[in-house]
Tab-separated table of N, CA and C in Angstrom:
chain	number	residue	atom	x	y	z
A	634	MET	N	-26.019	-15.532	28.261
A	634	MET	CA	-24.598	-15.276	28.372
A	634	MET	C	-24.028	-14.697	27.087
A	635	THR	N	-24.849	-14.449	26.102
A	635	THR	CA	-24.313	-13.908	24.858
A	635	THR	C	-24.114	-12.403	24.903
A	636	HIS	N	-24.735	-11.698	25.836
A	636	HIS	CA	-24.617	-10.250	25.911
A	636	HIS	C	-23.856	-9.845	27.170
A	637	LEU	N	-22.628	-10.310	27.275
A	637	LEU	CA	-21.812	-9.977	28.431
A	637	LEU	C	-21.331	-8.532	28.326
A	638	PRO	N	-21.188	-7.825	29.434
A	638	PRO	CA	-20.769	-6.429	29.397
A	638	PRO	C	-19.276	-6.226	29.180
A	639	PHE	N	-18.518	-7.281	28.978
A	639	PHE	CA	-17.085	-7.161	28.769
A	639	PHE	C	-16.691	-8.022	27.569
A	640	PRO	N	-15.543	-7.729	26.948
A	640	PRO	CA	-15.150	-8.476	25.752
A	640	PRO	C	-14.866	-9.935	26.057
A	641	THR	N	-15.237	-10.791	25.133
A	641	THR	CA	-14.926	-12.220	25.216
A	641	THR	C	-14.398	-12.661	23.865
A	642	ASN	N	-13.960	-13.892	23.792
A	642	ASN	CA	-13.489	-14.426	22.521
A	642	ASN	C	-14.619	-14.563	21.513
A	643	GLU	N	-15.857	-14.646	21.982
A	643	GLU	CA	-17.000	-14.785	21.086
A	643	GLU	C	-17.373	-13.465	20.435
A	644	ASN	N	-17.016	-12.345	21.031
A	644	ASN	CA	-17.358	-11.027	20.508
A	644	ASN	C	-16.187	-10.464	19.707
A	645	VAL	N	-15.808	-11.156	18.652
A	645	VAL	CA	-14.667	-10.739	17.848
A	645	VAL	C	-15.108	-9.626	16.911
A	646	ALA	N	-14.369	-8.536	16.900
A	646	ALA	CA	-14.684	-7.407	16.024
A	646	ALA	C	-14.348	-7.756	14.577
A	647	ALA	N	-14.897	-7.015	13.668
A	647	ALA	CA	-14.610	-7.221	12.249
A	647	ALA	C	-13.137	-6.932	11.979
A	648	LYS	N	-12.610	-7.536	10.903
A	648	LYS	CA	-11.211	-7.315	10.548
A	648	LYS	C	-10.970	-5.849	10.236
A	649	GLU	N	-9.752	-5.403	10.524
A	649	GLU	CA	-9.383	-4.029	10.204
A	649	GLU	C	-9.351	-3.868	8.683
A	650	PRO	N	-9.711	-2.702	8.194
A	650	PRO	CA	-9.617	-2.493	6.745
A	650	PRO	C	-8.151	-2.478	6.314
A	651	LYS	N	-7.909	-2.926	5.101
A	651	LYS	CA	-6.542	-2.932	4.586
A	651	LYS	C	-6.141	-1.512	4.225
A	652	PRO	N	-4.844	-1.215	4.268
A	652	PRO	CA	-4.397	0.152	3.971
A	652	PRO	C	-4.345	0.460	2.472
A	653	TRP	N	-5.102	-0.266	1.681
A	653	TRP	CA	-5.214	0.025	0.263
A	653	TRP	C	-6.645	-0.228	-0.186
A	654	SER	N	-7.025	0.440	-1.261
A	654	SER	CA	-8.336	0.197	-1.850
A	654	SER	C	-8.126	-0.302	-3.268
A	655	THR	N	-9.000	-1.197	-3.705
A	655	THR	CA	-8.851	-1.824	-5.013
A	655	THR	C	-10.115	-1.656	-5.833
A	656	ALA	N	-9.970	-1.868	-7.125
A	656	ALA	CA	-11.119	-1.881	-8.017
A	656	ALA	C	-11.837	-3.219	-7.837
A	657	LYS	N	-13.136	-3.174	-7.762
A	657	LYS	CA	-13.933	-4.403	-7.657
A	657	LYS	C	-13.873	-5.143	-8.989
A	658	PRO	N	-14.118	-6.453	-8.972
A	658	PRO	CA	-14.033	-7.220	-10.227
A	658	PRO	C	-14.931	-6.688	-11.348
A	659	CYS	N	-16.070	-6.091	-11.005
A	659	CYS	CA	-16.984	-5.583	-12.029
A	659	CYS	C	-16.606	-4.175	-12.508
A	660	GLU	N	-15.646	-3.530	-11.849
A	660	GLU	CA	-15.231	-2.177	-12.214
A	660	GLU	C	-14.083	-2.221	-13.226
A	661	PRO	N	-13.959	-1.182	-14.053
A	661	PRO	CA	-12.790	-1.122	-14.933
A	661	PRO	C	-11.528	-0.877	-14.111
A	662	LEU	N	-10.384	-1.216	-14.684
A	662	LEU	CA	-9.118	-0.991	-13.986
A	662	LEU	C	-8.897	0.496	-13.778
A	663	PRO	N	-8.331	0.896	-12.632
A	663	PRO	CA	-8.098	2.321	-12.381
A	663	PRO	C	-7.038	2.874	-13.334
A	664	ILE	N	-7.162	4.165	-13.653
A	664	ILE	CA	-6.171	4.798	-14.527
A	664	ILE	C	-5.087	5.493	-13.720
A	665	ALA	N	-5.335	5.696	-12.421
A	665	ALA	CA	-4.347	6.360	-11.562
A	665	ALA	C	-4.264	5.633	-10.229
A	666	ILE	N	-3.124	5.753	-9.604
A	666	ILE	CA	-2.923	5.214	-8.264
A	666	ILE	C	-2.575	6.391	-7.355
A	667	GLU	N	-3.247	6.456	-6.215
A	667	GLU	CA	-3.056	7.566	-5.288
A	667	GLU	C	-2.319	7.067	-4.055
A	668	PHE	N	-1.321	7.839	-3.628
A	668	PHE	CA	-0.578	7.556	-2.402
A	668	PHE	C	-0.989	8.605	-1.382
A	669	VAL	N	-1.584	8.171	-0.276
A	669	VAL	CA	-2.061	9.079	0.770
A	669	VAL	C	-1.123	8.934	1.966
A	670	PHE	N	-0.512	10.043	2.365
A	670	PHE	CA	0.455	10.025	3.451
A	670	PHE	C	-0.242	10.285	4.783
A	671	CYS	N	0.397	9.886	5.874
A	671	CYS	CA	-0.235	9.995	7.198
A	671	CYS	C	-0.438	11.441	7.631
A	672	ASP	N	0.257	12.388	7.005
A	672	ASP	CA	0.059	13.803	7.361
A	672	ASP	C	-1.028	14.473	6.520
A	673	GLY	N	-1.709	13.721	5.662
A	673	GLY	CA	-2.818	14.253	4.881
A	673	GLY	C	-2.481	14.558	3.429
A	674	ARG	N	-1.197	14.629	3.091
A	674	ARG	CA	-0.823	14.876	1.694
A	674	ARG	C	-1.196	13.670	0.841
A	675	SER	N	-1.360	13.886	-0.453
A	675	SER	CA	-1.562	12.762	-1.365
A	675	SER	C	-0.875	13.059	-2.691
A	676	ARG	N	-0.540	12.009	-3.399
A	676	ARG	CA	0.138	12.137	-4.686
A	676	ARG	C	-0.373	11.025	-5.587
A	677	SER	N	-0.675	11.338	-6.830
A	677	SER	CA	-1.210	10.347	-7.765
A	677	SER	C	-0.306	10.219	-8.979
A	678	PHE	N	-0.271	9.016	-9.532
A	678	PHE	CA	0.476	8.723	-10.749
A	678	PHE	C	-0.394	7.867	-11.652
A	679	ALA	N	-0.170	7.963	-12.951
A	679	ALA	CA	-0.876	7.110	-13.904
A	679	ALA	C	-0.386	5.678	-13.745
A	680	VAL	N	-1.302	4.738	-13.702
A	680	VAL	CA	-0.941	3.331	-13.546
A	680	VAL	C	-0.120	2.861	-14.738
A	681	CYS	N	-0.411	3.383	-15.932
A	681	CYS	CA	0.320	2.955	-17.131
A	681	CYS	C	1.787	3.392	-17.111
A	682	ASP	N	2.153	4.319	-16.206
A	682	ASP	CA	3.542	4.776	-16.107
A	682	ASP	C	4.393	3.905	-15.195
A	683	ILE	N	3.803	2.939	-14.515
A	683	ILE	CA	4.587	2.034	-13.658
A	683	ILE	C	5.304	1.051	-14.565
A	684	ARG	N	6.630	1.108	-14.539
A	684	ARG	CA	7.439	0.277	-15.434
A	684	ARG	C	8.054	-0.931	-14.752
A	685	GLU	N	8.234	-0.865	-13.436
A	685	GLU	CA	8.904	-1.973	-12.751
A	685	GLU	C	8.345	-2.114	-11.348
A	686	TRP	N	8.168	-3.364	-10.928
A	686	TRP	CA	7.740	-3.696	-9.575
A	686	TRP	C	8.867	-4.519	-8.969
A	687	TYR	N	9.289	-4.168	-7.776
A	687	TYR	CA	10.366	-4.899	-7.104
A	687	TYR	C	9.926	-5.200	-5.683
A	688	ARG	N	10.065	-6.464	-5.282
A	688	ARG	CA	9.722	-6.856	-3.921
A	688	ARG	C	10.927	-7.552	-3.316
A	689	ARG	N	11.437	-6.995	-2.228
A	689	ARG	CA	12.571	-7.599	-1.531
A	689	ARG	C	12.092	-8.674	-0.582
A	690	ASP	N	11.036	-8.363	0.153
A	690	ASP	CA	10.435	-9.308	1.087
A	690	ASP	C	8.986	-8.891	1.300
A	691	ALA	N	8.308	-9.509	2.251
A	691	ALA	CA	6.882	-9.247	2.455
A	691	ALA	C	6.599	-7.856	3.010
A	692	GLY	N	7.630	-7.102	3.343
A	692	GLY	CA	7.429	-5.775	3.910
A	692	GLY	C	8.085	-4.652	3.127
A	693	TYR	N	8.523	-4.926	1.877
A	693	TYR	CA	9.252	-3.919	1.113
A	693	TYR	C	8.915	-4.051	-0.367
A	694	ILE	N	8.329	-2.987	-0.928
A	694	ILE	CA	7.981	-2.952	-2.347
A	694	ILE	C	8.507	-1.653	-2.930
A	695	GLN	N	9.072	-1.743	-4.138
A	695	GLN	CA	9.505	-0.547	-4.857
A	695	GLN	C	8.854	-0.519	-6.231
A	696	LEU	N	8.385	0.659	-6.619
A	696	LEU	CA	7.806	0.866	-7.939
A	696	LEU	C	8.657	1.878	-8.686
A	697	SER	N	8.947	1.621	-9.949
A	697	SER	CA	9.627	2.587	-10.807
A	697	SER	C	8.573	3.171	-11.725
A	698	ILE	N	8.405	4.485	-11.663
A	698	ILE	CA	7.374	5.176	-12.420
A	698	ILE	C	8.058	6.123	-13.389
A	699	PHE	N	7.820	5.922	-14.683
A	699	PHE	CA	8.444	6.737	-15.721
A	699	PHE	C	7.366	7.427	-16.531
A	700	GLY	N	7.017	8.638	-16.155
A	700	GLY	CA	6.086	9.468	-16.914
A	700	GLY	C	6.880	10.607	-17.520
A	701	PHE	N	6.444	11.845	-17.291
A	701	PHE	CA	7.232	12.993	-17.716
A	701	PHE	C	8.520	13.068	-16.907
A	702	GLU	N	8.448	12.659	-15.668
A	702	GLU	CA	9.614	12.563	-14.785
A	702	GLU	C	9.749	11.111	-14.349
A	703	LYS	N	10.905	10.777	-13.787
A	703	LYS	CA	11.137	9.426	-13.281
A	703	LYS	C	11.062	9.458	-11.758
A	704	TYR	N	10.320	8.523	-11.194
A	704	TYR	CA	10.154	8.441	-9.746
A	704	TYR	C	10.367	7.010	-9.276
A	705	ARG	N	10.841	6.908	-8.048
A	705	ARG	CA	10.900	5.616	-7.363
A	705	ARG	C	10.029	5.748	-6.122
A	706	VAL	N	9.053	4.878	-5.995
A	706	VAL	CA	8.163	4.879	-4.841
A	706	VAL	C	8.496	3.642	-4.013
A	707	THR	N	8.856	3.861	-2.754
A	707	THR	CA	9.189	2.773	-1.838
A	707	THR	C	8.079	2.654	-0.805
A	708	ILE	N	7.547	1.446	-0.666
A	708	ILE	CA	6.470	1.157	0.281
A	708	ILE	C	7.030	0.163	1.294
A	709	GLU	N	7.017	0.559	2.567
A	709	GLU	CA	7.534	-0.320	3.615
A	709	GLU	C	6.448	-0.557	4.648
A	710	GLY	N	6.392	-1.772	5.130
A	710	GLY	CA	5.399	-2.140	6.132
A	710	GLY	C	5.529	-3.605	6.480
A	711	ARG	N	4.389	-4.269	6.558
A	711	ARG	CA	4.409	-5.715	6.839
A	711	ARG	C	3.210	-6.371	6.175
A	712	HIS	N	3.383	-7.630	5.845
A	712	HIS	CA	2.346	-8.449	5.209
A	712	HIS	C	1.820	-7.794	3.931
A	713	LEU	N	2.725	-7.447	3.018
A	713	LEU	CA	2.357	-6.747	1.794
A	713	LEU	C	2.353	-7.648	0.562
A	714	ASP	N	2.346	-8.955	0.748
A	714	ASP	CA	2.334	-9.881	-0.393
A	714	ASP	C	1.101	-9.692	-1.268
A	715	GLU	N	-0.064	-9.579	-0.648
A	715	GLU	CA	-1.300	-9.391	-1.406
A	715	GLU	C	-1.261	-8.071	-2.173
A	716	LEU	N	-0.755	-7.023	-1.551
A	716	LEU	CA	-0.640	-5.725	-2.206
A	716	LEU	C	0.247	-5.823	-3.442
A	717	TYR	N	1.355	-6.511	-3.338
A	717	TYR	CA	2.273	-6.657	-4.471
A	717	TYR	C	1.571	-7.319	-5.655
A	718	SER	N	0.830	-8.366	-5.378
A	718	SER	CA	0.087	-9.061	-6.426
A	718	SER	C	-0.962	-8.148	-7.069
A	719	LEU	N	-1.663	-7.374	-6.246
A	719	LEU	CA	-2.666	-6.454	-6.765
A	719	LEU	C	-2.038	-5.331	-7.589
A	720	LEU	N	-0.877	-4.842	-7.171
A	720	LEU	CA	-0.170	-3.805	-7.928
A	720	LEU	C	0.230	-4.322	-9.305
A	721	GLN	N	0.715	-5.548	-9.370
A	721	GLN	CA	1.129	-6.115	-10.649
A	721	GLN	C	-0.053	-6.285	-11.598
A	722	ARG	N	-1.219	-6.542	-11.069
A	722	ARG	CA	-2.420	-6.707	-11.898
A	722	ARG	C	-3.134	-5.388	-12.163
A	723	GLY	N	-2.616	-4.270	-11.611
A	723	GLY	CA	-3.201	-2.964	-11.858
A	723	GLY	C	-4.549	-2.751	-11.195
A	724	ARG	N	-4.802	-3.400	-10.053
A	724	ARG	CA	-6.104	-3.326	-9.387
A	724	ARG	C	-6.157	-2.285	-8.273
A	725	VAL	N	-5.016	-1.707	-7.874
A	725	VAL	CA	-4.968	-0.814	-6.716
A	725	VAL	C	-5.346	0.609	-7.122
A	726	LYS	N	-6.281	1.198	-6.367
A	726	LYS	CA	-6.692	2.585	-6.602
A	726	LYS	C	-5.940	3.541	-5.685
A	727	ALA	N	-5.740	3.146	-4.431
A	727	ALA	CA	-5.099	4.046	-3.459
A	727	ALA	C	-4.372	3.240	-2.401
A	728	LEU	N	-3.279	3.813	-1.897
A	728	LEU	CA	-2.519	3.256	-0.776
A	728	LEU	C	-2.504	4.302	0.329
A	729	ARG	N	-2.654	3.857	1.563
A	729	ARG	CA	-2.700	4.788	2.695
A	729	ARG	C	-1.580	4.454	3.674
A	730	GLU	N	-0.736	5.440	3.929
A	730	GLU	CA	0.360	5.294	4.887
A	730	GLU	C	-0.220	5.396	6.298
A	731	LEU	N	0.074	4.413	7.134
A	731	LEU	CA	-0.457	4.412	8.497
A	731	LEU	C	0.494	5.042	9.497
A	732	GLY	N	1.753	5.219	9.137
A	732	GLY	CA	2.717	5.779	10.073
A	732	GLY	C	3.300	4.706	10.976
A	733	SER	N	3.866	5.127	12.076
A	733	SER	CA	4.501	4.194	13.002
A	733	SER	C	3.495	3.173	13.500
A	734	ARG	N	3.991	1.990	13.765
A	734	ARG	CA	3.123	0.913	14.243
A	734	ARG	C	2.548	1.240	15.609
A	735	THR	N	1.318	0.852	15.781
A	735	THR	CA	0.663	1.035	17.068
A	735	THR	C	0.117	-0.302	17.524
A	736	PHE	N	-0.309	-0.364	18.755
A	736	PHE	CA	-0.895	-1.593	19.281
A	736	PHE	C	-2.351	-1.747	18.863
A	737	ASP	N	-2.905	-0.727	18.185
A	737	ASP	CA	-4.290	-0.798	17.731
A	737	ASP	C	-4.468	-1.796	16.592
A	738	LEU	N	-3.396	-2.120	15.895
A	738	LEU	CA	-3.456	-2.988	14.732
A	738	LEU	C	-2.915	-4.368	15.092
A	739	ALA	N	-3.660	-5.397	14.721
A	739	ALA	CA	-3.227	-6.768	15.008
A	739	ALA	C	-1.936	-7.076	14.256
A	740	GLU	N	-1.096	-7.904	14.836
A	740	GLU	CA	0.213	-8.221	14.262
A	740	GLU	C	0.091	-8.877	12.885
A	741	GLU	N	-0.943	-9.664	12.667
A	741	GLU	CA	-1.091	-10.360	11.383
A	741	GLU	C	-1.767	-9.504	10.309
A	742	SER	N	-2.188	-8.301	10.645
A	742	SER	CA	-2.834	-7.413	9.678
A	742	SER	C	-1.800	-6.728	8.796
A	743	PRO	N	-2.124	-6.521	7.505
A	743	PRO	CA	-1.195	-5.776	6.655
A	743	PRO	C	-1.106	-4.324	7.099
A	744	SER	N	0.070	-3.756	6.941
A	744	SER	CA	0.295	-2.387	7.386
A	744	SER	C	1.291	-1.713	6.457
A	745	ILE	N	1.031	-0.451	6.124
A	745	ILE	CA	1.993	0.355	5.375
A	745	ILE	C	2.524	1.410	6.334
A	746	ASP	N	3.776	1.259	6.737
A	746	ASP	CA	4.383	2.182	7.689
A	746	ASP	C	4.839	3.465	7.006
A	747	THR	N	5.515	3.324	5.864
A	747	THR	CA	6.010	4.509	5.158
A	747	THR	C	5.848	4.347	3.650
A	748	ILE	N	5.591	5.471	3.001
A	748	ILE	CA	5.609	5.569	1.551
A	748	ILE	C	6.577	6.703	1.227
A	749	LYS	N	7.589	6.398	0.444
A	749	LYS	CA	8.598	7.400	0.102
A	749	LYS	C	8.631	7.565	-1.417
A	750	VAL	N	8.451	8.797	-1.896
A	750	VAL	CA	8.493	9.097	-3.321
A	750	VAL	C	9.761	9.890	-3.599
A	751	GLU	N	10.621	9.337	-4.454
A	751	GLU	CA	11.889	10.003	-4.803
A	751	GLU	C	11.878	10.346	-6.293
A	752	ALA	N	12.230	11.566	-6.623
A	752	ALA	CA	12.406	11.947	-8.019
A	752	ALA	C	13.802	11.501	-8.445
A	753	LEU	N	13.882	10.825	-9.575
A	753	LEU	CA	15.163	10.347	-10.094
A	753	LEU	C	15.605	11.269	-11.219
A	754	THR	N	16.884	11.487	-11.307
A	754	THR	CA	17.420	12.304	-12.391
A	754	THR	C	18.338	11.448	-13.227
A	755	GLY	N	18.378	11.735	-14.492
A	755	GLY	CA	19.250	10.999	-15.397
A	755	GLY	C	20.667	11.524	-15.344
A	756	PRO	N	21.529	10.984	-16.180
A	756	PRO	CA	22.921	11.446	-16.220
A	756	PRO	C	22.967	12.881	-16.722
A	757	PRO	N	23.946	13.666	-16.260
A	757	PRO	CA	24.045	15.060	-16.716
A	757	PRO	C	24.341	15.106	-18.217
A	758	ASN	N	23.800	16.104	-18.885
A	758	ASN	CA	24.013	16.255	-20.348
A	758	ASN	C	25.284	16.977	-20.642
């Protein structure tokens, strides 16, 4: 009865991969963080340029990035507590935007619905 031709509770598939990748404990900390959008675009920033981490709730994270230009990166989704902790420790290499929620992903799985990068401007001179 272990090889039934239809799904059962015993044939549980492996967990879905998280929408971020991290440096392994034996690897050095990444020098850049890459944001991969659902349409295929990607954007990278130096990790050392992240000046502020803000978390409103488990589904909303904002990063303030001050390099040559100032940017605000907003990450929205669900179950992002672990991601926030990893971002603060500088362990995240890449984040992947999954787009609108689908039924393919379990409700308890972490998900990044949108990543928004805004260029900030200072006061006029």
